[in-house]
Amino acid sequence: MSDAGLAGLRLEAAWPRPLRQQIIVPFLLLLAFVAVLGVATLTYQATGAGLAGLDQGLVRASVQANDALATVEAGRLNDLRTLAATPSLTTAVSQHNDTALLALFAADIRAAREAHVVIRILDGQGRRLLSIPADNGRPAYGDVPAVKRVLSGAIDGRGDKDLGVVSETTGQVVYWVAPIRDTSSRVIGAVLLGASIADLAAEVGNAHAGRLFFYDVTGRPLDASVAGLGSLSPDVRQSVTSDHLMRVSATAGGHSYAVAVGDWTMRGERLGYLGVGVPADRVVDNVLRLRVVLLLVFAGTALLVLVVGGLLTRRITRPLEQLVSSIVAAGNQRGPTGPANEIGYLTSSFNRMSASLEEKTKALEATSFASIEALARAIDARDPYTYGHSARVARLSFEIAREMGLQPDELATLGRAALLHDIGKIGVEDRVLRKPGPLTKREVIAMRAHPVIGYEMLKGLQFLESSLSGIRHHHEHWDGTGYPDGLQGEDIPLAVRILTVADALDALTSDRPYRAAMSFSAAVATIEAGAGIQFDPAVIRALRSHTAALVALLTMMGKAGAMPLNLFREPAI
């Protein structure tokens, strides 16, 4: 052998290192793929479960908060009636006698401080005559709408008292207002009983173990003591109705809250929005903890794959190393030989090497498919009504396809497509997959995206390329009205048309939340009604001609209750 030939073989002796990488890297890529999907799926499910419990807690807290707020309002109104009925109050107000007023309410000063309420006594023009506790607040309240209405003697269906939110120097205050009348029932002044928004939120929050956030009609927070609380977005404000709450996330005082936002209504008047919050830090922490644990598990698995993969690839590539070494040694021992003998020797050696590599490649593809199939089965298991669906569709498709004369390689392609046809449902929310009633328009759009999601997930895997059409097109209709691409007639591959019929047969003979499983006869009749519309008539004929085998197969797969015995005696068509 020439020096150039020996140099070439010595170069090729360096092959084993990149070859090992080529064997290990696909495993690592597949592991990373499954890790990302697994972490995303489990995190999403954990978050969904946590939020479901959080939503239930929010609804309870919102109901309790509104009940507590109504109780507080009733207590304030009782206190207000007592204040307005104070003996000699009419005389002191009509005389503008501040000393007499202070003497009348001297006993209320300590009680007002302990209850965190303020009392204002106004004259007929809304000017302040007395304030308990004493402060340097507003001198007059005549411009406050609620005070105006009371001083004008207005009476509505709820009586002569009113309520309003007033901006004071210390912040926003909710005032209940009652008129002061003389002996002729003429309004000569008003009594105001108020509580700051912060004190009201604390009082009601303590009653139901939640945290209250008050907003004005523009969505702006009213409690200045709550640091970091943002305004409500226009979308949230538009979505809130008297019987519809909106869940939002809020950060206040360095803590995360899930907040149920509803109308804030008192004395029949809408004052703004009331948010009832429960701490969400635990849910966030649990999700982060789960994510860290999963990442550690997958990192440990990746390390194990590297170690085990390195050992396995060393065993796999050792024969190749020995082959190249023996070629070099043989070349050195034989010396110059004829080119024909040299070529024949090399050809024979590399043919053996190629056969070994092909065998290892098939083993790798089988392992990769097994991992993806396990993921598909896990997706089926998200809903007890679809558990095992993909495996049953694969068996039914195989029986129909054999009846129609598909070749072994076509049967293998169809089997893979059937097992993976619903893998795209990993991108569909559980509440949509498990919804017992009709889907909304938005939910239908989300559900119809799963064929494309599955196709995009798997299209980079070369060994699944022939099965991708079944994953993308198993919801296409014979008449072109299906999705996602609106294929029609024989533009839909035959294997996919078979898969579509098998998919429908398993679905119709399975229990669903909204109906019981059909008998085989009823299911076939339903499918036949779609011949030439949804399904290929030729596939339906194959289905009917293979009735006995399909009934036996369905019975073996646990659907004996839906299989009338007389089906075994139906004539083939």
CSV table of C-alpha atoms in Angstrom, one decimal, residues 67 115 172 290 305 326 388 446 489 561:
chain,number,residue,atom,x,y,z
A,67,ASP,CA,-71.1,39.5,53.8
A,115,ALA,CA,-63.1,51.8,66.7
A,172,GLN,CA,-59.7,58.2,51.3
A,290,LEU,CA,-41.4,21.3,41.4
A,305,VAL,CA,-27.1,8.8,29.8
A,326,SER,CA,-6.4,-4.4,11.2
A,388,GLY,CA,-55.4,3.8,25.9
A,446,ALA,CA,-57.6,25.6,20.7
A,489,GLY,CA,-60.5,12.9,-1.5
A,561,GLY,CA,-70.2,-4.4,26.9
